[in-house]
């Protein structure tokens, strides 16, 4: 015998030969826990559009003027089998995820799954007129590609939820659910991540089911297997295009390159937090040539502003890259800001399924110049006694700043001395036989004397006359220097231009 789950009644009923249609009203009121469980089953069937077989047993009959004994004997206990029919109800729609985190597992180098924690908002429409409030919800979701094929699944355990029947809203959240790629659906899974990373938003179709625990006037009931067909729009990372380089510090050098620490601010425009739980390795490009690498250690980004200290190795290879690297380094040491690109490769991350995403990543940013000039000043003096009909010999001193965190070696200085744009003389000093090292953190470190050879043409005579006429006894020339330097074990060439005073005595 079934359990009683409620009662119904009707009034002013007249039975006629043939079919009779009765309008009955009543209430659901399960009498015990088993009846409550059956009521949950009834709700599940009703919401899912399935028919529910019910048994209705007559318990009383009252005539127009009161009880009628013979009628009661004939009708009390009469049992009817009826079917409660329904069409499928859409309880949940318009799903959105205002916050979400993605955390990869570094021990799973496929990257085919990740843990996610999120808050979920949705529209909620109850098919019942009585009060019904969702207390908990679990979800089994399939994510569909453009061909309507499931490429990933998300199983969300039973989690706390709140609903507002009048407002038609449902809110829930979950922690550490597993988003899992379906075997063989690599291409669609990779497209999902590529679009999520490079685009401003990504809309994906979903299907699945929702199980709920709901509070009603008769207690808590479960409504299971609520069919869900919808779409979710994720806010994308927009290629992480907003990256600001705040500082560049030269830390050390080796035969493989110059090691830099780069202070950056990375703006994450998405509402998604992402933790790669691994380093992200990128190439550093200048004017289209790879001049080094940039590593974002254990990269994890939250929505909004993220301060990330990257490590970089300046190590151009090949004649074209070395030439561009020389220009970049020279500009950097002169305090000039340069436009650079940070570019992903197929090996940027250890996760196989994410590698195609990074292979298409290009971030444009600017590399600020070194605020402290390497050559603080230059002093050039020429002895009047050295003047000949065609030449003169001078002495130069260079005062070097070393703002680096490592020693700076100067192997060779080759400079042109120019006056009014014309070549006036040269400096060519080699220090390889007697290495010159400027200690880390030095200011105005004196290098010299070095010999300067001047060609006494018309321009030189004009300079001499100008200097002798001046109250200071000096003139001004431009020094275009090429320095062969070493940072740690890495040797490179930089160009430097500076106006300097020349005195004649």
Short mmCIF file of C-alpha atoms in Angstrom, two decimals:
data_model
loop_
_atom_site.label_atom_id
_atom_site.label_comp_id
_atom_site.label_asym_id
_atom_site.label_seq_id
_atom_site.Cartn_x
_atom_site.Cartn_y
_atom_site.Cartn_z
CA UNK A 1 0.00 0.00 0.00
CA UNK A 2 1.32 3.50 -0.89
CA UNK A 3 2.01 6.30 1.55
CA UNK A 4 -0.34 9.21 2.04
CA UNK A 5 1.21 12.39 0.69
CA UNK A 6 -1.82 14.72 0.95
CA UNK A 7 -5.57 15.17 0.76
CA UNK A 8 -8.06 16.63 -1.74
CA UNK A 9 -11.76 17.50 -1.68
CA UNK A 10 -14.50 18.77 -3.94
CA UNK A 11 -17.91 20.40 -3.47
CA UNK A 12 -21.20 20.60 -5.39
CA UNK A 13 -20.33 17.42 -7.26
CA UNK A 14 -22.98 15.83 -9.44
CA UNK A 15 -22.22 12.46 -10.97
CA UNK A 16 -23.76 11.78 -14.35
CA UNK A 17 -23.70 8.73 -16.58
CA UNK A 18 -20.46 8.65 -18.60
CA UNK A 19 -17.29 10.64 -18.03
CA UNK A 20 -17.26 13.08 -15.16
CA UNK A 21 -14.69 15.87 -14.74
CA UNK A 22 -14.13 16.83 -11.12
CA UNK A 23 -12.47 20.01 -9.89
CA UNK A 24 -10.71 19.11 -6.65
CA UNK A 25 -8.52 21.16 -4.36
CA UNK A 26 -6.29 20.07 -1.54
CA UNK A 27 -2.87 20.14 0.01
CA UNK A 28 0.27 18.04 0.13
CA UNK A 29 1.09 16.80 3.58
CA UNK A 30 3.26 13.69 3.84
CA UNK A 31 2.61 11.76 7.00
CA UNK A 32 6.10 10.35 7.52
CA UNK A 33 9.67 10.35 6.16
CA UNK A 34 8.87 7.71 3.57
CA UNK A 35 5.97 9.81 2.32
CA UNK A 36 8.28 12.83 2.10
CA UNK A 37 10.68 10.79 -0.02
CA UNK A 38 7.82 9.82 -2.32
CA UNK A 39 6.79 13.47 -2.54
CA UNK A 40 10.35 14.30 -3.66
CA UNK A 41 9.97 11.67 -6.37
CA UNK A 42 6.66 13.21 -7.42
CA UNK A 43 8.23 16.64 -7.72
CA UNK A 44 11.15 15.23 -9.71
CA UNK A 45 8.78 13.53 -12.17
CA UNK A 46 6.60 16.62 -12.47
CA UNK A 47 9.51 18.99 -13.18
CA UNK A 48 11.02 16.49 -15.58
CA UNK A 49 7.82 16.20 -17.60
CA UNK A 50 7.11 12.61 -16.58
CA UNK A 51 3.71 11.27 -15.59
CA UNK A 52 3.23 10.13 -12.01
CA UNK A 53 0.68 7.38 -11.18
CA UNK A 54 -1.35 8.34 -8.11
CA UNK A 55 -4.00 6.52 -6.10
CA UNK A 56 -6.96 8.50 -4.82
CA UNK A 57 -9.04 6.87 -2.05
CA UNK A 58 -12.40 8.34 -1.07
CA UNK A 59 -12.66 8.85 2.70
CA UNK A 60 -15.96 10.71 3.11
CA UNK A 61 -19.16 11.71 1.33
CA UNK A 62 -21.56 14.41 2.49
CA UNK A 63 -24.84 15.11 0.77
CA UNK A 64 -26.51 18.53 0.40
CA UNK A 65 -28.25 18.14 3.75
CA UNK A 66 -25.55 16.21 5.63
CA UNK A 67 -24.21 12.65 5.71
CA UNK A 68 -26.10 10.06 3.66
CA UNK A 69 -25.53 6.61 5.09
CA UNK A 70 -26.28 4.54 2.02
CA UNK A 71 -24.16 6.85 -0.16
CA UNK A 72 -21.25 6.67 2.24
CA UNK A 73 -21.40 2.86 2.23
CA UNK A 74 -21.26 2.89 -1.54
CA UNK A 75 -18.49 5.44 -2.08
CA UNK A 76 -16.19 5.49 0.95
CA UNK A 77 -13.14 3.41 0.11
CA UNK A 78 -13.60 3.73 -3.63
CA UNK A 79 -10.10 3.79 -5.16
CA UNK A 80 -9.20 5.61 -8.35
CA UNK A 81 -5.92 5.39 -10.24
CA UNK A 82 -5.05 8.71 -11.81
CA UNK A 83 -2.06 10.09 -13.67
CA UNK A 84 -0.45 13.42 -12.79
CA UNK A 85 0.78 14.63 -16.15
CA UNK A 86 3.27 17.43 -16.81
CA UNK A 87 5.48 18.97 -19.43
CA UNK A 88 9.18 19.47 -18.72
CA UNK A 89 9.81 22.58 -16.67
CA UNK A 90 12.82 24.89 -17.07
CA UNK A 91 13.60 25.76 -13.48
CA UNK A 92 17.05 27.24 -14.17
CA UNK A 93 18.14 29.49 -17.06
CA UNK A 94 20.45 32.37 -17.98
CA UNK A 95 23.40 31.05 -16.03
CA UNK A 96 26.26 33.44 -15.32
CA UNK A 97 29.50 33.03 -13.40
CA UNK A 98 30.51 36.34 -11.80
CA UNK A 99 33.65 34.90 -10.20
CA UNK A 100 35.68 31.82 -11.00
CA UNK A 101 39.13 30.43 -10.30
CA UNK A 102 41.14 28.00 -12.40
CA UNK A 103 43.98 26.05 -10.80
CA UNK A 104 46.16 23.62 -12.74
CA UNK A 105 47.93 20.62 -11.30
CA UNK A 106 51.68 20.71 -12.08
CA UNK A 107 51.86 16.92 -11.73
CA UNK A 108 49.47 16.55 -14.68
CA UNK A 109 51.43 17.98 -17.60
CA UNK A 110 48.61 17.35 -20.06
CA UNK A 111 46.58 20.24 -18.60
CA UNK A 112 43.45 18.32 -19.59
CA UNK A 113 41.77 19.07 -16.28
CA UNK A 114 41.81 21.73 -13.62
CA UNK A 115 40.17 22.52 -10.30
CA UNK A 116 37.69 25.37 -10.22
CA UNK A 117 35.91 27.36 -7.55
CA UNK A 118 33.09 29.66 -8.61
CA UNK A 119 29.93 31.56 -7.78
CA UNK A 120 26.95 30.94 -10.05
CA UNK A 121 23.91 33.13 -10.66
CA UNK A 122 20.84 32.05 -12.62
CA UNK A 123 17.20 32.78 -13.23
CA UNK A 124 14.88 30.54 -11.21
CA UNK A 125 11.27 29.81 -12.06
CA UNK A 126 9.22 27.53 -9.83
CA UNK A 127 6.37 25.63 -11.53
CA UNK A 128 4.45 25.60 -8.24
CA UNK A 129 2.25 28.24 -6.65
CA UNK A 130 3.33 27.36 -3.14
CA UNK A 131 6.53 28.63 -1.55
CA UNK A 132 9.66 26.76 -2.64
CA UNK A 133 13.21 27.81 -1.74
CA UNK A 134 16.35 26.11 -3.04
CA UNK A 135 18.75 25.27 -0.21
CA UNK A 136 21.36 23.17 -2.02
CA UNK A 137 22.20 22.30 -5.61
CA UNK A 138 24.57 19.97 -7.47
CA UNK A 139 25.27 20.08 -11.17
CA UNK A 140 26.50 17.74 -13.88
CA UNK A 141 27.40 19.83 -16.90
CA UNK A 142 28.65 19.07 -20.39
CA UNK A 143 30.38 21.79 -22.44
CA UNK A 144 29.63 21.68 -26.16
CA UNK A 145 31.66 22.78 -29.16
CA UNK A 146 30.27 24.30 -32.35
CA UNK A 147 29.23 20.86 -33.62
CA UNK A 148 27.28 20.22 -30.40
CA UNK A 149 29.82 17.64 -29.23
CA UNK A 150 30.79 17.44 -25.57
CA UNK A 151 34.45 18.42 -25.19
CA UNK A 152 34.55 18.81 -21.39
CA UNK A 153 32.54 18.06 -18.28
CA UNK A 154 32.12 19.70 -14.90
CA UNK A 155 30.73 17.80 -11.92
CA UNK A 156 29.74 20.14 -9.11
CA UNK A 157 29.04 18.50 -5.74
CA UNK A 158 26.04 19.42 -3.61
CA UNK A 159 26.66 22.99 -2.48
CA UNK A 160 24.78 25.64 -0.54
CA UNK A 161 22.33 27.74 -2.56
CA UNK A 162 19.84 30.53 -2.05
CA UNK A 163 16.82 31.43 -4.16
CA UNK A 164 14.25 34.15 -4.30
CA UNK A 165 11.01 32.85 -5.78
CA UNK A 166 9.48 36.30 -6.15
CA UNK A 167 12.55 37.80 -7.83
CA UNK A 168 13.20 34.65 -9.84
CA UNK A 169 16.86 34.34 -8.84
CA UNK A 170 19.13 31.49 -7.77
CA UNK A 171 22.66 31.80 -6.39
CA UNK A 172 25.09 29.07 -5.51
CA UNK A 173 28.82 28.54 -5.20
CA UNK A 174 31.17 25.59 -5.20
CA UNK A 175 34.80 24.80 -4.46
CA UNK A 176 37.38 22.49 -6.02
CA UNK A 177 35.15 21.00 -8.69
CA UNK A 178 36.95 19.26 -11.57
CA UNK A 179 36.69 20.59 -15.10
CA UNK A 180 37.74 17.62 -17.27
CA UNK A 181 38.44 17.35 -20.98
CA UNK A 182 36.67 14.49 -22.76
CA UNK A 183 39.17 12.03 -24.21
CA UNK A 184 39.72 12.66 -27.90
CA UNK A 185 38.33 16.20 -27.84
CA UNK A 186 41.72 17.92 -27.68
CA UNK A 187 41.04 20.33 -30.56
CA UNK A 188 37.82 21.72 -29.06
CA UNK A 189 39.34 21.91 -25.57
CA UNK A 190 42.33 23.80 -26.97
CA UNK A 191 40.03 26.16 -28.90
CA UNK A 192 38.15 26.83 -25.66
CA UNK A 193 41.30 27.91 -23.86
CA UNK A 194 42.67 29.83 -26.82
CA UNK A 195 39.47 31.87 -27.14
CA UNK A 196 39.29 32.38 -23.38
CA UNK A 197 42.88 33.65 -23.32
CA UNK A 198 42.96 35.82 -26.43
CA UNK A 199 39.38 37.14 -26.71
CA UNK A 200 37.35 39.55 -24.57
CA UNK A 201 34.62 36.94 -24.01
CA UNK A 202 33.75 33.39 -24.95
CA UNK A 203 30.27 31.92 -25.13
CA UNK A 204 29.92 28.16 -24.78
CA UNK A 205 26.82 25.97 -24.90
CA UNK A 206 26.12 23.64 -22.00
CA UNK A 207 23.73 20.85 -21.19
CA UNK A 208 23.27 18.69 -18.14
CA UNK A 209 21.21 18.27 -15.05
CA UNK A 210 20.75 19.84 -11.65
CA UNK A 211 19.81 18.15 -8.39
CA UNK A 212 18.34 20.35 -5.68
CA UNK A 213 17.26 20.28 -2.07
CA UNK A 214 14.29 22.61 -1.63
CA UNK A 215 12.41 23.86 1.38
CA UNK A 216 8.60 23.82 1.19
CA UNK A 217 5.76 24.27 3.65
CA UNK A 218 5.83 20.49 4.27
CA UNK A 219 9.59 20.33 4.81
CA UNK A 220 12.64 19.71 2.68
CA UNK A 221 12.28 17.76 -0.54
CA UNK A 222 14.73 16.80 -3.29
CA UNK A 223 14.11 17.56 -6.94
CA UNK A 224 16.57 15.60 -9.03
CA UNK A 225 17.66 15.44 -12.66
CA UNK A 226 16.32 18.86 -13.61
CA UNK A 227 17.28 19.15 -17.27
CA UNK A 228 19.53 22.06 -18.10
CA UNK A 229 20.19 23.45 -21.58
CA UNK A 230 21.80 26.86 -21.70
CA UNK A 231 24.97 28.77 -22.49
CA UNK A 232 27.60 30.50 -20.38
CA UNK A 233 29.57 33.56 -21.42
CA UNK A 234 33.01 33.71 -19.83
CA UNK A 235 34.91 36.99 -19.67
CA UNK A 236 38.22 36.51 -21.47
CA UNK A 237 41.79 37.54 -20.67
CA UNK A 238 42.09 39.67 -23.86
CA UNK A 239 45.55 38.35 -24.57
CA UNK A 240 46.84 39.91 -21.33
CA UNK A 241 47.47 42.95 -23.51
CA UNK A 242 47.81 45.44 -20.66
CA UNK A 243 51.27 44.86 -19.22
CA UNK A 244 53.33 47.71 -17.78
CA UNK A 245 57.05 47.36 -17.11
CA UNK A 246 57.80 49.43 -14.02
CA UNK A 247 61.46 48.66 -13.46
CA UNK A 248 64.42 46.79 -14.91
CA UNK A 249 67.29 45.71 -12.67
CA UNK A 250 70.52 44.18 -13.96
CA UNK A 251 71.26 41.46 -11.45
CA UNK A 252 74.15 39.43 -12.84
CA UNK A 253 75.69 38.01 -15.96
CA UNK A 254 77.07 34.75 -17.25
CA UNK A 255 78.26 33.32 -20.53
CA UNK A 256 74.62 32.66 -21.42
CA UNK A 257 73.45 36.27 -21.04
CA UNK A 258 72.62 39.16 -18.73
CA UNK A 259 70.17 38.29 -15.96
CA UNK A 260 67.50 40.92 -15.33
CA UNK A 261 64.70 41.37 -12.81
CA UNK A 262 61.71 43.08 -14.43
CA UNK A 263 58.99 44.56 -12.24
CA UNK A 264 55.67 44.44 -14.05
CA UNK A 265 52.01 45.18 -13.51
CA UNK A 266 49.73 42.77 -15.38
CA UNK A 267 46.10 43.77 -15.72
CA UNK A 268 43.67 40.84 -15.81
CA UNK A 269 40.44 42.10 -17.41
CA UNK A 270 38.64 38.82 -16.79
CA UNK A 271 36.55 37.85 -13.77
CA UNK A 272 38.49 34.58 -13.77
CA UNK A 273 41.49 33.98 -11.54
CA UNK A 274 44.03 31.59 -13.03
CA UNK A 275 46.91 29.78 -11.35
CA UNK A 276 49.25 27.91 -13.68
CA UNK A 277 51.19 26.51 -10.71
CA UNK A 278 54.25 26.64 -12.98
CA UNK A 279 56.58 29.12 -14.64
CA UNK A 280 55.49 30.70 -17.91
CA UNK A 281 58.41 31.20 -20.32
CA UNK A 282 58.17 33.80 -23.09
CA UNK A 283 60.47 35.31 -25.72
CA UNK A 284 61.58 38.96 -25.62
CA UNK A 285 61.51 40.59 -29.07
CA UNK A 286 62.81 43.94 -30.26
CA UNK A 287 62.09 45.07 -33.82
CA UNK A 288 61.01 41.55 -34.65
CA UNK A 289 64.18 39.87 -33.40
CA UNK A 290 64.42 37.61 -30.36
CA UNK A 291 66.90 39.24 -27.99
CA UNK A 292 66.19 37.23 -24.86
CA UNK A 293 63.65 35.47 -22.71
CA UNK A 294 61.18 36.45 -20.00
CA UNK A 295 59.99 34.07 -17.30
CA UNK A 296 56.92 34.70 -15.14
CA UNK A 297 57.58 32.50 -12.11
CA UNK A 298 54.68 30.39 -10.81
CA UNK A 299 52.27 32.68 -12.60
CA UNK A 300 48.95 33.26 -10.84
CA UNK A 301 46.62 36.13 -11.79
CA UNK A 302 43.56 37.51 -10.03
CA UNK A 303 41.06 39.87 -11.66
CA UNK A 304 42.41 43.41 -11.84
CA UNK A 305 45.95 44.52 -11.13
CA UNK A 306 48.74 42.00 -10.50
CA UNK A 307 52.31 42.85 -9.48
CA UNK A 308 54.64 40.26 -10.99
CA UNK A 309 58.44 40.27 -10.87
CA UNK A 310 59.67 38.53 -13.99
CA UNK A 311 63.14 37.22 -14.62
CA UNK A 312 64.76 37.83 -17.96
CA UNK A 313 67.91 36.78 -19.77
CA UNK A 314 69.27 39.16 -22.41
CA UNK A 315 70.94 36.84 -24.91
CA UNK A 316 70.54 37.70 -28.59
CA UNK A 317 71.87 35.08 -30.99
CA UNK A 318 72.64 35.55 -34.69
CA UNK A 319 73.92 38.66 -36.44
CA UNK A 320 70.52 40.31 -36.90
CA UNK A 321 69.40 39.65 -33.33
CA UNK A 322 72.77 40.79 -31.96
CA UNK A 323 72.47 44.04 -33.91
CA UNK A 324 68.97 44.71 -32.56
CA UNK A 325 70.07 43.68 -29.08
CA UNK A 326 72.93 46.15 -29.26
CA UNK A 327 70.49 48.93 -30.16
CA UNK A 328 68.08 47.94 -27.39
CA UNK A 329 70.80 47.74 -24.74
CA UNK A 330 72.36 51.02 -25.88
CA UNK A 331 68.99 52.77 -25.70
CA UNK A 332 68.32 51.23 -22.30
CA UNK A 333 71.63 52.46 -20.89
CA UNK A 334 70.99 55.91 -22.36
CA UNK A 335 67.64 56.13 -20.56
CA UNK A 336 65.48 55.71 -23.66
CA UNK A 337 62.16 53.82 -23.51
CA UNK A 338 61.79 51.11 -26.16
CA UNK A 339 58.79 49.26 -27.54
CA UNK A 340 59.21 45.50 -27.15
CA UNK A 341 57.08 42.40 -27.57
CA UNK A 342 56.72 39.50 -25.18
CA UNK A 343 55.78 36.47 -27.24
CA UNK A 344 54.60 33.01 -26.26
CA UNK A 345 55.82 29.78 -27.81
CA UNK A 346 54.71 26.18 -27.94
CA UNK A 347 56.89 25.46 -24.93
CA UNK A 348 55.85 28.41 -22.77
CA UNK A 349 54.00 26.16 -20.33
CA UNK A 350 54.45 22.49 -19.44
CA UNK A 351 50.79 21.69 -20.15
CA UNK A 352 50.32 20.05 -23.55
CA UNK A 353 46.73 21.19 -24.02
CA UNK A 354 47.60 24.85 -23.32
CA UNK A 355 50.65 25.08 -25.57
CA UNK A 356 48.69 26.07 -28.73
CA UNK A 357 47.18 28.95 -26.74
CA UNK A 358 50.56 30.40 -25.78
CA UNK A 359 51.91 29.82 -29.26
CA UNK A 360 49.51 32.57 -30.39
CA UNK A 361 50.16 35.03 -27.54
CA UNK A 362 51.86 38.37 -28.25
CA UNK A 363 52.03 41.12 -25.64
CA UNK A 364 53.18 44.59 -26.69
CA UNK A 365 54.72 46.74 -23.97
CA UNK A 366 57.46 49.31 -23.35
CA UNK A 367 60.81 48.75 -21.68
CA UNK A 368 61.84 51.86 -19.72
CA UNK A 369 65.41 53.08 -19.96
CA UNK A 370 67.94 52.99 -17.16
CA UNK A 371 67.38 56.11 -15.04
CA UNK A 372 71.06 56.37 -14.07
CA UNK A 373 73.35 57.13 -17.01
CA UNK A 374 76.30 54.76 -17.30
CA UNK A 375 78.72 57.47 -18.41
CA UNK A 376 78.15 60.22 -15.89
CA UNK A 377 80.52 62.64 -17.59
CA UNK A 378 83.68 62.90 -19.67
CA UNK A 379 86.55 65.35 -19.28
CA UNK A 380 88.82 66.03 -22.26
CA UNK A 381 91.86 68.27 -22.10
CA UNK A 382 94.35 69.14 -24.80
CA UNK A 383 97.85 70.43 -24.12
CA UNK A 384 98.76 73.52 -26.11
CA UNK A 385 102.29 72.17 -26.18
CA UNK A 386 101.11 69.11 -28.14
CA UNK A 387 99.75 71.18 -31.00
CA UNK A 388 101.38 70.61 -34.37
CA UNK A 389 100.45 71.83 -37.78
CA UNK A 390 98.01 68.98 -38.26
CA UNK A 391 97.33 67.24 -34.95
CA UNK A 392 97.22 67.37 -31.21
CA UNK A 393 97.15 64.92 -28.34
CA UNK A 394 94.63 65.08 -25.54
CA UNK A 395 93.80 63.26 -22.35
CA UNK A 396 90.33 62.02 -21.48
CA UNK A 397 88.79 60.81 -18.25
CA UNK A 398 85.46 58.99 -18.16
CA UNK A 399 83.39 58.94 -14.97
CA UNK A 400 81.30 55.79 -14.88
CA UNK A 401 78.17 54.97 -12.89
CA UNK A 402 77.34 51.33 -12.30
CA UNK A 403 73.74 51.00 -11.04
CA UNK A 404 73.84 47.23 -11.58
CA UNK A 405 73.86 44.63 -8.83
CA UNK A 406 77.01 43.13 -10.37
CA UNK A 407 80.37 44.43 -11.49
CA UNK A 408 80.68 46.09 -14.90
CA UNK A 409 83.76 45.35 -16.92
CA UNK A 410 85.01 47.73 -19.64
CA UNK A 411 87.16 45.98 -22.20
CA UNK A 412 87.47 48.64 -24.87
CA UNK A 413 86.54 52.26 -25.51
CA UNK A 414 86.36 53.53 -29.07
CA UNK A 415 85.01 57.02 -29.51
CA UNK A 416 84.65 59.71 -32.10
CA UNK A 417 85.10 63.32 -31.00
CA UNK A 418 82.90 65.62 -33.07
CA UNK A 419 82.52 69.37 -33.21
CA UNK A 420 79.64 70.95 -35.16
CA UNK A 421 78.99 67.52 -36.67
CA UNK A 422 82.51 67.15 -38.10
CA UNK A 423 84.98 64.52 -36.93
CA UNK A 424 87.58 66.17 -34.73
CA UNK A 425 89.45 63.18 -33.32
CA UNK A 426 89.27 59.71 -31.82
CA UNK A 427 89.81 57.77 -28.64
CA UNK A 428 90.79 54.11 -28.90
CA UNK A 429 91.70 52.46 -25.64
CA UNK A 430 91.89 48.70 -25.05
CA UNK A 431 91.80 47.33 -21.51
CA UNK A 432 91.97 43.58 -22.20
CA UNK A 433 95.60 43.35 -21.05
CA UNK A 434 94.71 45.17 -17.85
CA UNK A 435 91.02 44.48 -17.14
CA UNK A 436 89.00 47.43 -15.91
CA UNK A 437 86.17 46.62 -13.51
CA UNK A 438 83.65 49.10 -12.14
CA UNK A 439 82.26 47.72 -8.86
CA UNK A 440 78.51 47.27 -8.43
CA UNK A 441 76.77 50.40 -7.19
CA UNK A 442 79.63 52.75 -8.08
CA UNK A 443 79.08 56.42 -8.84
CA UNK A 444 81.49 58.58 -10.86
CA UNK A 445 84.11 55.82 -11.02
CA UNK A 446 87.10 57.35 -12.77
CA UNK A 447 88.41 55.65 -15.88
CA UNK A 448 91.55 57.11 -17.37
CA UNK A 449 93.62 58.71 -18.42
CA UNK A 450 93.02 57.58 -21.99
CA UNK A 451 94.65 59.15 -24.98
CA UNK A 452 92.70 61.25 -27.50
CA UNK A 453 94.12 62.09 -30.90
CA UNK A 454 92.84 65.27 -32.58
CA UNK A 455 93.00 66.27 -36.24
CA UNK A 456 93.66 69.99 -36.39
CA UNK A 457 91.54 70.96 -39.32
CA UNK A 458 89.40 74.06 -39.66
CA UNK A 459 86.80 72.79 -37.19
CA UNK A 460 89.49 72.15 -34.59
CA UNK A 461 90.87 75.64 -34.98
CA UNK A 462 87.40 77.09 -34.53
CA UNK A 463 87.04 75.04 -31.34
CA UNK A 464 90.42 76.20 -30.01
CA UNK A 465 89.59 79.84 -30.71
CA UNK A 466 86.13 79.46 -29.09
CA UNK A 467 87.63 77.84 -26.01
CA UNK A 468 90.40 80.41 -25.59
CA UNK A 469 87.90 83.23 -25.89
CA UNK A 470 85.58 81.76 -23.24
CA UNK A 471 86.02 82.76 -19.62
CA UNK A 472 86.25 79.09 -18.59
CA UNK A 473 88.79 78.22 -21.24
CA UNK A 474 86.65 75.31 -22.43
CA UNK A 475 84.60 74.33 -25.43
CA UNK A 476 82.01 71.64 -26.02
CA UNK A 477 82.28 68.53 -28.22
CA UNK A 478 80.15 65.45 -28.77
CA UNK A 479 81.61 62.09 -27.81
CA UNK A 480 80.14 59.14 -29.72
CA UNK A 481 81.43 56.09 -27.86
CA UNK A 482 81.36 52.39 -28.52
CA UNK A 483 82.00 50.44 -25.34
CA UNK A 484 82.83 46.76 -25.22
CA UNK A 485 81.56 45.76 -21.79
CA UNK A 486 81.20 42.60 -19.77
CA UNK A 487 78.49 41.86 -17.23
CA UNK A 488 79.56 38.83 -15.34
CA UNK A 489 80.76 36.46 -18.04
CA UNK A 490 78.66 38.06 -20.81
CA UNK A 491 80.41 40.41 -23.22
CA UNK A 492 78.44 42.83 -25.36
CA UNK A 493 78.87 46.09 -27.26
CA UNK A 494 76.91 49.25 -26.56
CA UNK A 495 76.86 52.67 -28.17
CA UNK A 496 76.77 55.87 -26.19
CA UNK A 497 76.59 59.54 -27.18
CA UNK A 498 77.27 62.46 -24.86
CA UNK A 499 78.27 66.13 -25.00
CA UNK A 500 81.43 66.85 -23.01
CA UNK A 501 83.71 69.78 -22.24
CA UNK A 502 87.18 70.12 -23.71
CA UNK A 503 89.79 72.39 -22.25
CA UNK A 504 93.06 73.66 -23.70
CA UNK A 505 95.93 74.26 -21.35
#
